[in-house]
Short mmCIF file of C-alpha atoms and ligand atoms in Angstrom, two decimals:
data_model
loop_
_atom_site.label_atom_id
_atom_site.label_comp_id
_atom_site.label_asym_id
_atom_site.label_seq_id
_atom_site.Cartn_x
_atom_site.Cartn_y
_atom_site.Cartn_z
CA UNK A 18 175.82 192.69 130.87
CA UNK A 19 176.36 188.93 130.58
CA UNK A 20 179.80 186.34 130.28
CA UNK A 21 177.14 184.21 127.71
CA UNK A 22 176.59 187.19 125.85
CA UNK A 23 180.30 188.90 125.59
CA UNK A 24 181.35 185.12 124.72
CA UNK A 25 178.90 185.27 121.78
CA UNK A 26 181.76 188.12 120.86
CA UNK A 27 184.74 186.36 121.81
CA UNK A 28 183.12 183.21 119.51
CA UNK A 29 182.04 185.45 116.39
CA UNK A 30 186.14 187.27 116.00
CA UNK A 31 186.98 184.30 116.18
CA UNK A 32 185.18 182.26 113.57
CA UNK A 33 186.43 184.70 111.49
CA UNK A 34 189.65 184.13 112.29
CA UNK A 35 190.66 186.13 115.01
CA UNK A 36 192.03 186.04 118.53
CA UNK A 37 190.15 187.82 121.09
CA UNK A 38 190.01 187.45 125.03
CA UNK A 39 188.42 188.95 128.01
CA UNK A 40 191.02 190.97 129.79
CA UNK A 41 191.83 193.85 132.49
CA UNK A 42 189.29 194.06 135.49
CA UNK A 43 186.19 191.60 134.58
CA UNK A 44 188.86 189.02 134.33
CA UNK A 45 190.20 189.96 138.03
CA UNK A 46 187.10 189.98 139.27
CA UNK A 47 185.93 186.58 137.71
CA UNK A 48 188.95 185.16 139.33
CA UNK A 49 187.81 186.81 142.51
CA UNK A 50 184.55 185.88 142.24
CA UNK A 51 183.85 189.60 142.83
CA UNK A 52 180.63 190.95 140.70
CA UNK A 53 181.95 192.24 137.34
CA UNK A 54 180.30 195.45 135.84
CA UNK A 55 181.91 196.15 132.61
CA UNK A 56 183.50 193.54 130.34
CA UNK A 57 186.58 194.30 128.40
CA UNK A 58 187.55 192.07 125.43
CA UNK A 59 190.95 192.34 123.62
CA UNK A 60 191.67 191.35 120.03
CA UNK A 61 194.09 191.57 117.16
CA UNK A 62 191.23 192.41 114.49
CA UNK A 63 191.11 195.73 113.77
CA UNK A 64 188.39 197.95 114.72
CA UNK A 65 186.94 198.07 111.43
CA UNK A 66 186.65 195.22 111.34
CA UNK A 67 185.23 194.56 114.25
CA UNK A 68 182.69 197.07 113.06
CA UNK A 69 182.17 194.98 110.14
CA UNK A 70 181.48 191.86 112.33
CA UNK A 71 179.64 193.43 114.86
CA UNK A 72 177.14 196.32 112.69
CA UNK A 73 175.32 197.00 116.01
CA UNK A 74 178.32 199.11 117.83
CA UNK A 75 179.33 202.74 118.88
CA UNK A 76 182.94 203.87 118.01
CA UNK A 77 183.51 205.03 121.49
CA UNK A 78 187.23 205.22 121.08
CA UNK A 79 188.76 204.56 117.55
CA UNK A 80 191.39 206.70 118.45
CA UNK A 81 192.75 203.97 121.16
CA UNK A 82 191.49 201.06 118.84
CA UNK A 83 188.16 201.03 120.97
CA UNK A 84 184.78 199.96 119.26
CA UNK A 85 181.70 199.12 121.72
CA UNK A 86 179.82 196.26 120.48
CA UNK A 87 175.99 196.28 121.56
CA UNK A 88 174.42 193.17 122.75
CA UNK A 89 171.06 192.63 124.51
CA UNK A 90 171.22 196.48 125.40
CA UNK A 91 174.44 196.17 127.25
CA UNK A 92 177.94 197.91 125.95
CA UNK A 93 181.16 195.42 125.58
CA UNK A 94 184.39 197.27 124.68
CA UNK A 95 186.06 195.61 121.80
CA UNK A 96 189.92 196.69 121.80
CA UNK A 97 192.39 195.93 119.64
CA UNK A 98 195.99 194.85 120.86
CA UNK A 99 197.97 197.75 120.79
CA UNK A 100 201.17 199.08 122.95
CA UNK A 101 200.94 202.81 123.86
CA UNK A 102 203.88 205.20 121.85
CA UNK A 103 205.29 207.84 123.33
CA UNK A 104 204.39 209.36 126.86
CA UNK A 105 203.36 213.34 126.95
CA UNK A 106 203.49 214.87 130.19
CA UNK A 107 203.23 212.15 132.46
CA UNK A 108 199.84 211.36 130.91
CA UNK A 109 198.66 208.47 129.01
CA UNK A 110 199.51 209.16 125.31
CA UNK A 111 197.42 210.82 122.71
CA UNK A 112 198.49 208.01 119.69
CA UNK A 113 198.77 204.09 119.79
CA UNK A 114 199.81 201.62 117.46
CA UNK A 115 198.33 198.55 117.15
CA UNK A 116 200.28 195.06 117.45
CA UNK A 117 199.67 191.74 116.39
CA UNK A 118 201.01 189.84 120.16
CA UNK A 119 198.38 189.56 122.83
CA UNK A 120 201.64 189.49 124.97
CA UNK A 121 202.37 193.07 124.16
CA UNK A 122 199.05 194.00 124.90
CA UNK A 123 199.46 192.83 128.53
CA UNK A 124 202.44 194.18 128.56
CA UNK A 125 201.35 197.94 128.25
CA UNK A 126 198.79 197.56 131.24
CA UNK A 127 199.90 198.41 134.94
CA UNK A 128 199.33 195.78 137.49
CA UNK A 129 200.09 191.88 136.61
CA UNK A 130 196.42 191.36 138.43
CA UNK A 131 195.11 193.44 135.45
CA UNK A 132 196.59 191.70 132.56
CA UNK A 133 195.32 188.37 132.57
CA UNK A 134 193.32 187.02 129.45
CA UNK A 135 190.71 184.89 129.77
CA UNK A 136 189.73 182.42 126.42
CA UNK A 137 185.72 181.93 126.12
CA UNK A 138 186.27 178.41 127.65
CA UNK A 139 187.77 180.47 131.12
CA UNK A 140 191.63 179.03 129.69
CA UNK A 141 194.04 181.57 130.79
CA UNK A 142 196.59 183.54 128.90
CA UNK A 143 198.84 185.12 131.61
CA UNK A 144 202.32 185.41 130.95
CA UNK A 145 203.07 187.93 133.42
CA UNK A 146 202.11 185.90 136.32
CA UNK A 147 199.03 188.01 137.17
CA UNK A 148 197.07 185.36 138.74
CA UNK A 149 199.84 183.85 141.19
CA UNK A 150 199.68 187.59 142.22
CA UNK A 151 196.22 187.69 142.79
CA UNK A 152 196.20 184.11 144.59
CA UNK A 153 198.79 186.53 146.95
CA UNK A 154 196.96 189.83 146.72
CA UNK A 155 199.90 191.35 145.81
CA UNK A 156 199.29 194.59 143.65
CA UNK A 157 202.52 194.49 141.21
CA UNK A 158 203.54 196.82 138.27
CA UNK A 159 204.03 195.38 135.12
CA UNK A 160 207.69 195.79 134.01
CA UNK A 161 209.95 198.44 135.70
CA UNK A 162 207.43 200.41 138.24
CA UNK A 163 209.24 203.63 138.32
CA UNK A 164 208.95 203.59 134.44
CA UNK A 165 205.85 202.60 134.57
CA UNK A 166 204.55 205.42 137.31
CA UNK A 167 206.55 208.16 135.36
CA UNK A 168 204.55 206.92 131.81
CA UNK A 169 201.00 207.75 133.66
CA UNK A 170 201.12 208.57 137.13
CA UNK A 171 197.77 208.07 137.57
CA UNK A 172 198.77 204.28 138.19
CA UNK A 173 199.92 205.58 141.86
CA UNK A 174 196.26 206.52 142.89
CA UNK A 175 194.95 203.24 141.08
CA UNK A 176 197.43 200.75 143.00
CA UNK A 177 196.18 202.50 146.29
CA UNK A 178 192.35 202.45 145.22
CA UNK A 179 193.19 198.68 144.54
CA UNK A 180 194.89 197.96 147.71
CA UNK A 181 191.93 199.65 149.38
CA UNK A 182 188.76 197.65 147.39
CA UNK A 183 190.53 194.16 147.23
CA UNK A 184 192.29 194.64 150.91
CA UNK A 185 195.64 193.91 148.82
CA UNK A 186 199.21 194.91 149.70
CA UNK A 187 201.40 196.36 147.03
CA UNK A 188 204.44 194.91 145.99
CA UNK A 189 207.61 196.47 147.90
CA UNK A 190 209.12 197.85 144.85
CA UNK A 191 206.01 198.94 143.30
CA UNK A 192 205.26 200.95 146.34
CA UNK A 193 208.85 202.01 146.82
CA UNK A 194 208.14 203.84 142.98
CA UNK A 195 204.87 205.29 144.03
CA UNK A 196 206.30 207.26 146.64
CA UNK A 197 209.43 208.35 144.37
CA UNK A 198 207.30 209.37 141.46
CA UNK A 199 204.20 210.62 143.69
CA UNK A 200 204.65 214.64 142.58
CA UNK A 201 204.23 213.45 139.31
CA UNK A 202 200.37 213.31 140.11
CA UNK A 203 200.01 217.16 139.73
CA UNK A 204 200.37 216.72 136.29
CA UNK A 205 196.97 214.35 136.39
CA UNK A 206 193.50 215.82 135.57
CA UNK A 207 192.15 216.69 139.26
CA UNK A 208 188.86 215.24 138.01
CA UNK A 209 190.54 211.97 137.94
CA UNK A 210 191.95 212.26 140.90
CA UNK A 211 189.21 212.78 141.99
CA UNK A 212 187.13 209.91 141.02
CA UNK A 213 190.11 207.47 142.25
CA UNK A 214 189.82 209.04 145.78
CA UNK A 215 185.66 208.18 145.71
CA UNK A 216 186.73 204.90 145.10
CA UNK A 217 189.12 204.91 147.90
CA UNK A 218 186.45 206.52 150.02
CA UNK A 219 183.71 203.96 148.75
CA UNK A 220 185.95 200.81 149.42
CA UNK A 221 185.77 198.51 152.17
CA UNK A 222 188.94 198.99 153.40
CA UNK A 223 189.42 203.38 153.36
CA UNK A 224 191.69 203.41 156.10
CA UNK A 225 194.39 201.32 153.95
CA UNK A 226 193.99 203.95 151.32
CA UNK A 227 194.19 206.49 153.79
CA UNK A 228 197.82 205.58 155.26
CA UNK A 229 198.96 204.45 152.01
CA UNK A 230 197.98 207.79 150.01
CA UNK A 231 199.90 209.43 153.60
CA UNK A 232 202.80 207.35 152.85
CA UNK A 233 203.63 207.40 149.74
CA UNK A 234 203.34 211.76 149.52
CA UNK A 235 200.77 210.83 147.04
CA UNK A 236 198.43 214.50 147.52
CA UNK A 237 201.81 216.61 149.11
CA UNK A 238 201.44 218.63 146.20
CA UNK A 239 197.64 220.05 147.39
CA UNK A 240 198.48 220.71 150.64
CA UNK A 241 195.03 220.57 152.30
CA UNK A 242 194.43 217.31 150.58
CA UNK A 243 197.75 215.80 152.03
CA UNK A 244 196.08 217.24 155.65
CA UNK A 245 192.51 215.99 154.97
CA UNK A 246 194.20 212.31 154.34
CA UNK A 247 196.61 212.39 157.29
CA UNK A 248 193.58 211.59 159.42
CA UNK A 249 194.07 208.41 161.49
CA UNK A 250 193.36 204.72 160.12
CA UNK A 251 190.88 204.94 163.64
CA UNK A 252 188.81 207.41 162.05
CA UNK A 253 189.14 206.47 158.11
CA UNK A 254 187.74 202.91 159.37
CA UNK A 255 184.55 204.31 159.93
CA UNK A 256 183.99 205.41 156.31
CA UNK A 257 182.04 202.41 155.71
CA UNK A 258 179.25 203.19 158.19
CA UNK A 259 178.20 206.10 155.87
CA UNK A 260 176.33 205.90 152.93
CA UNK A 261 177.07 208.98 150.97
CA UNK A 262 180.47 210.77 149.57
CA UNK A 263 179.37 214.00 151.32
CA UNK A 264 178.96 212.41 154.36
CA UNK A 265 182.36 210.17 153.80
CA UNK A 266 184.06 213.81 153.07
CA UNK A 267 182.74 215.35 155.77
CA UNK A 268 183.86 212.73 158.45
CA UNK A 269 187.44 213.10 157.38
CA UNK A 270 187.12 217.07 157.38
CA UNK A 271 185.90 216.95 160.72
CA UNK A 272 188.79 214.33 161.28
CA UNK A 273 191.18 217.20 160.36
CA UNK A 274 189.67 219.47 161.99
CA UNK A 275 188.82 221.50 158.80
CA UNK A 276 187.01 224.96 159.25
CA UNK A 277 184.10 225.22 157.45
CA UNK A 278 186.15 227.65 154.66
CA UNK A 279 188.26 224.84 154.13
CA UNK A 280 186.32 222.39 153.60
CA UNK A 281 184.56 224.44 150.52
CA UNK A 282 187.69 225.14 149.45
CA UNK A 283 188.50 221.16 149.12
CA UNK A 284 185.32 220.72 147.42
CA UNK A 285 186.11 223.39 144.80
CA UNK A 286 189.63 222.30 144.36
CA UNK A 287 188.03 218.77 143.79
CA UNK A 288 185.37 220.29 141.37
CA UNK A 289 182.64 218.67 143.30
CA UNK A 290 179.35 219.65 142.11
CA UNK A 291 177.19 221.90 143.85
CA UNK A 292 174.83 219.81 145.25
CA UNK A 293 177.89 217.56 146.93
CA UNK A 294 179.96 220.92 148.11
CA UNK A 295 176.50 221.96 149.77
CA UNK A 296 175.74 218.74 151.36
CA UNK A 297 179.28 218.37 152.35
CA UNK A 298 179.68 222.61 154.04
CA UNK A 299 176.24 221.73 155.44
CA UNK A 300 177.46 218.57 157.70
CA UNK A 301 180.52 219.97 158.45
CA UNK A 302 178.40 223.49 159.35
CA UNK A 303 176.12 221.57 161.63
CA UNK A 304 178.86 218.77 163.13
CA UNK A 305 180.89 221.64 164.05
CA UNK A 306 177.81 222.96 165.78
CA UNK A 307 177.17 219.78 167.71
CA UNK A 308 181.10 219.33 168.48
CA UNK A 309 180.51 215.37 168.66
CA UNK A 310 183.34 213.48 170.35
CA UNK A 311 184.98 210.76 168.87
CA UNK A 312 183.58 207.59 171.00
CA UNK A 313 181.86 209.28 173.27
CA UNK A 314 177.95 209.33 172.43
CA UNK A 315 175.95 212.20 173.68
CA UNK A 316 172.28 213.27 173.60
CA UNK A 317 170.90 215.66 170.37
CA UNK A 318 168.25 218.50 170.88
CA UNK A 319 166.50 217.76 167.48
CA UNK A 320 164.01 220.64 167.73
CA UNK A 321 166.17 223.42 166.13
CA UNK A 322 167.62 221.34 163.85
CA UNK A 323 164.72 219.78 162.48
CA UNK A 324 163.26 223.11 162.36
CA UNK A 325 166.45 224.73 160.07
CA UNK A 326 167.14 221.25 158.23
CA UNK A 327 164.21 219.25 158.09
CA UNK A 328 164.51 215.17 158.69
CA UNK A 329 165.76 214.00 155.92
CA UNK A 330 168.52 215.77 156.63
CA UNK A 331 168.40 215.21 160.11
CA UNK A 332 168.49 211.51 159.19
CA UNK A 333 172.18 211.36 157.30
CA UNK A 334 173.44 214.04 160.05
CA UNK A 335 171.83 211.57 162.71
CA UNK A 336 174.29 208.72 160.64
CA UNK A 337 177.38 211.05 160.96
CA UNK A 338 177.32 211.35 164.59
CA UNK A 339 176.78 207.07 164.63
CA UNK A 340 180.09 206.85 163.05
CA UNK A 341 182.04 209.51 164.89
CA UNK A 342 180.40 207.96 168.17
CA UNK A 343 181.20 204.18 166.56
CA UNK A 344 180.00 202.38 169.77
CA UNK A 345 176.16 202.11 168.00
CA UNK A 346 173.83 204.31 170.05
CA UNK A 347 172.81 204.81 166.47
CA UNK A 348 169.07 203.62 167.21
CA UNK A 349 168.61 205.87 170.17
CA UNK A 350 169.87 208.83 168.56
CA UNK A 351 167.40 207.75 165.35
CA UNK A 352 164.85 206.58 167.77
CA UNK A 353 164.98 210.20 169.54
CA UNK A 354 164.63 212.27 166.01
CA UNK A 355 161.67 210.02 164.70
CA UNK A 356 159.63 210.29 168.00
CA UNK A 357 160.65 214.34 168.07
CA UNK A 358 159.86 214.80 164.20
CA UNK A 359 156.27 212.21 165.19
CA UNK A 360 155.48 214.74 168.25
CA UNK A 361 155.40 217.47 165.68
CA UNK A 362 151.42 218.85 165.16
CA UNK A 363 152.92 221.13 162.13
CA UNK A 364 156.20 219.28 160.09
CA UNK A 365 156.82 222.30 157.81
CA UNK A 366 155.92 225.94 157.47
CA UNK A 367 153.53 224.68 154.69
CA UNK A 368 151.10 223.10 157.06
CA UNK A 369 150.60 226.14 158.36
CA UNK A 370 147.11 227.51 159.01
CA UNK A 371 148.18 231.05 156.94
CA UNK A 372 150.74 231.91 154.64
CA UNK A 373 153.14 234.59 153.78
CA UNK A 374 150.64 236.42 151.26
CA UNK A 375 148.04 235.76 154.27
CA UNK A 376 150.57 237.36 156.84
CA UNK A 377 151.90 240.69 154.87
CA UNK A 378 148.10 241.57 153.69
CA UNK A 379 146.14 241.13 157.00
CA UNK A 380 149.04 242.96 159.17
CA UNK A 381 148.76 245.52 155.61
CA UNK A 382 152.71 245.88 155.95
CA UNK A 383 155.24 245.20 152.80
CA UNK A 384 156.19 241.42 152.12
CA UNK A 385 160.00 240.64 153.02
CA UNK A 386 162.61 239.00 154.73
CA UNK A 387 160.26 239.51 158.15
CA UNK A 388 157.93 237.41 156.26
CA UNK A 389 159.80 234.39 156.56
CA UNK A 390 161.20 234.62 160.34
CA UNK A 391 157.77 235.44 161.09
CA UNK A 392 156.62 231.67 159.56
CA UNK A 393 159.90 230.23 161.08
CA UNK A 394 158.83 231.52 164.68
CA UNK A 395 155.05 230.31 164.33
CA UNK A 396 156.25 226.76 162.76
CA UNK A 397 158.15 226.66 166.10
CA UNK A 398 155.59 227.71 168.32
CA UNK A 399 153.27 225.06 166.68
CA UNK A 400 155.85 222.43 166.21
CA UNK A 401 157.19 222.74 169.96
CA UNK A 402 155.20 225.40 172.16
CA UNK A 403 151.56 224.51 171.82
CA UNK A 404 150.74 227.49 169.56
CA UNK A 405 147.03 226.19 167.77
CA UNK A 406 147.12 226.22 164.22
CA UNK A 407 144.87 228.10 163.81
CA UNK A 408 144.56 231.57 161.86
CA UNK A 409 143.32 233.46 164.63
CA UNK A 410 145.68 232.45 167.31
CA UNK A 411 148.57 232.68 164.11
CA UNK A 412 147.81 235.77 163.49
CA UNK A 413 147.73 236.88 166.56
CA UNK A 414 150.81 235.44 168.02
CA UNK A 415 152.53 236.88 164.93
CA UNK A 416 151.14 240.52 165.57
CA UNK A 417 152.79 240.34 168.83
CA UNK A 418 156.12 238.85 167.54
CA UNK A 419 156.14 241.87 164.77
CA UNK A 420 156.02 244.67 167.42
CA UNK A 421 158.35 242.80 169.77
CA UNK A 422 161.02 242.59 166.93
CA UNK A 423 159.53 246.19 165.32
CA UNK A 424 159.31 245.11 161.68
P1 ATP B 523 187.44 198.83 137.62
O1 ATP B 523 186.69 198.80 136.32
O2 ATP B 523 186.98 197.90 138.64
O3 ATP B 523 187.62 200.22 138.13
P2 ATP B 523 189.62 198.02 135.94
O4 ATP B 523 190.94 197.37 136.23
O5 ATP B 523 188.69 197.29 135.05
O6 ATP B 523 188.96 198.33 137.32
P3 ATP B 523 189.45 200.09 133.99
O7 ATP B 523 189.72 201.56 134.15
O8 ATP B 523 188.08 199.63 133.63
O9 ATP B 523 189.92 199.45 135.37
O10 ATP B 523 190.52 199.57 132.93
C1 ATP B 523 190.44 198.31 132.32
C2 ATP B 523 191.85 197.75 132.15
O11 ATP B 523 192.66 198.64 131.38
C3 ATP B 523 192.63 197.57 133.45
O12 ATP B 523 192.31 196.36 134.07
C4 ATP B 523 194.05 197.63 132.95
O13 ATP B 523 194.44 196.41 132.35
C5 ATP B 523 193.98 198.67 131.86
N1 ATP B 523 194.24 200.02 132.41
C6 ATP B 523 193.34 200.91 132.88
N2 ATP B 523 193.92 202.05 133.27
C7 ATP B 523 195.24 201.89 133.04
C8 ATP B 523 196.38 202.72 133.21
N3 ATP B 523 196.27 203.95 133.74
N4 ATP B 523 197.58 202.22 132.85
C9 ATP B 523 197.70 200.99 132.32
N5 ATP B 523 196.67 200.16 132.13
C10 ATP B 523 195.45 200.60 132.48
MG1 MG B 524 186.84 198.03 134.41
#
């Protein structure tokens, strides 16, 4: 992904006489000198031909006039200017028609900051004012915002994600529309949603997304959604200090006080995948163990956990409670699981001097669940008690441990 490259593009459509521009986010970015990772070209050729021009491309949306041109390995989206027809449902339509202005090009795109066009010697095209915006980090709709919120409401979580990356405010009357057009969002793919609120929970500034998403009603049509973001700014502002999404999710669910049951049930209504909605019910499962108090660091008894979790997972929990403690006692806490996991003789069941098979046919009883405690309580002994690993004194501690519990 190069600017020498995609101007190769720009300089090929129009040798053969066309106009074509960068446009939408790269040129934002550029302007913000904010890295740029995909680069968006507009022109009024048509996208055949721009397949003609370009024979090394993958239609990846003829439908919406986009063709993506391959250069050097890297994808550039090659769109042709086009105004959108009629709205369905709140959603962006299914049919466009192509025009021959770049002007109404810019036109059908929803923040002035995102219709700029950018000539392959960096000359702008912005008729719409988007960079005097930008130069005031003002996120503004394009035309009439209400209109333009009803056409795709979608827009409404974009403006905040915006406002949240770029640290921008939004335009009074833009944000005046988002909140009068907000239950319009129900009608918006929750998987899209979705990715806008990562975004918001990725950014640098969360806690702006946070109140703004809170004031403008944007999620008051899932009402544990519209609870999991009325968390305070205080507590969104620590977002940053984590480096997952489950961990990001399940500071604000402990923020909200969400029961474990609620918090799956956020991660199914947001169609996380498995391996997030586990991660994310297992934080929340051990935080509400630990109880941690906002600001007020505390000492950690690693031993069980480390035994139920192991330390990787230990590790991100161990970052959790830095962030709802804020104040940085992050290295003792971190400092306090290393040296517990180092004093360890045995780190996992498998370093065990005998295994299951080992256990179930010198004790001659049937394998099963008793099995497994069994290996749980002589990784413990080992790890923490002074137990030898050894098969003999194993074996024997685990005779004793069988008649005590009667399996
Ligand atoms: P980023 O890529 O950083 O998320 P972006 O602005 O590039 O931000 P894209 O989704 O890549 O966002 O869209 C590229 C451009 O297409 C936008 O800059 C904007 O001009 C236009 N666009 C995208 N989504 C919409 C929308 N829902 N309504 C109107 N225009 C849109
Ligand atoms: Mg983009």
């Amino acid at each position: 992904m190069g600017k020498k490259q995609a101007e190769s593009i720009l300089k090929t459509l129009e040798e053969n006489g066309y106009e074509a521009y960068f446009v939408g986010g790269c040129v934002r970015d550029w302007l913000l000198n904010r890295p740029v990772h995909d680069i968006d070209i507009c022109t009024n050729a048509h996208p055949g031909d721009v397949m003609r021009l370009f024979p090394d491309h993958v239609p990846t949306g003829l439908k919406h006039g986009t063709v993506s041109v391959k250069l050097d390995g890297s994808l550039y989206e090659v769109t042709t200017y086009r105004t959108e027809g009629e709205y369905e449902d709140f959603r962006r339509p299914s049919e466009v028609s192509f025009v021959t202005e770049l002007r109404i090009d810019l036109e059908r795109r929803d923040f002035t900051m995102n219709a700029i066009a950018m000539d392959r010697h960096g000359r702008l095209k912005d008729p719409l004012q988007g960079k005097r915006d930008l130069e005031n980090g003002l996120i503004r709709a394009v035309g009439t915002p209400v209109q333009r919120f009803r056409e795709d409401a979608l827009r409404i979580l974009r403006a905040i994600r915006f406002a949240a990356q770029l640290n921008f405010q939004i335009e009074p009357e833009t944000l005046e529309a988002m909140s009068v057009t907000s239950s319009l969002l129900s009608h918006i793919a929750i998987e899209r949603v979705r990715d806008e609120l990562h975004k918001i929970l990725d950014s640098p500034a969360p806690e702006t997304g946070v109140r703004l998403l809170s004031e403008t009603g944007a999620l008051h049509t899932s009402p544990l959604l519209q609870r999991l973001f009325s968390v305070g700014q205080e507590q969104a502002a620590r977002l940053p200090f984590l480096a997952s999404l489950p961990q990001k999710w399940a500071l604000l669910m402990y923020a909200a006080g969400f029961l474990p049951e609620e918090a799956r049930e956020v991660c199914n209504e947001l169609r996380l995948s498995k391996r997030e909605t586990e991660a994310v019910c297992s934080f929340i499962q051990y935080v509400a163990l630990l109880q941690p108090k906002w600001d007020e660091p505390s000492g950690v008894d690693w031993r069980p956990l480390l035994l139920q979790t192991g330390l990787p997972f230990c590790l991100e929990l161990a970052t959790l409670l830095q962030a709802v403690w804020k104040d940085n006692p992050a290295r003792d806490l971190k400092q306090s699981l290393e040296a517990t996991y180092e004093q360890m003789p045995v780190k996992s069941m498998q370093e065990l001097a005998v295994s299951g098979k080992d256990l179930y046919t010198l004790l001659g009883k049937k394998p099963g669940q008793w099995v497994h405690q069994i290996l749980q309580h002589l990784w413990e002994q080992t790890a923490f008690y002074g137990l030898a690993n050894t098969p003999e004194a194993l074996l024997e501690e685990a005779k004793k441990e069988v008649a005590r519990h009667e399996y």
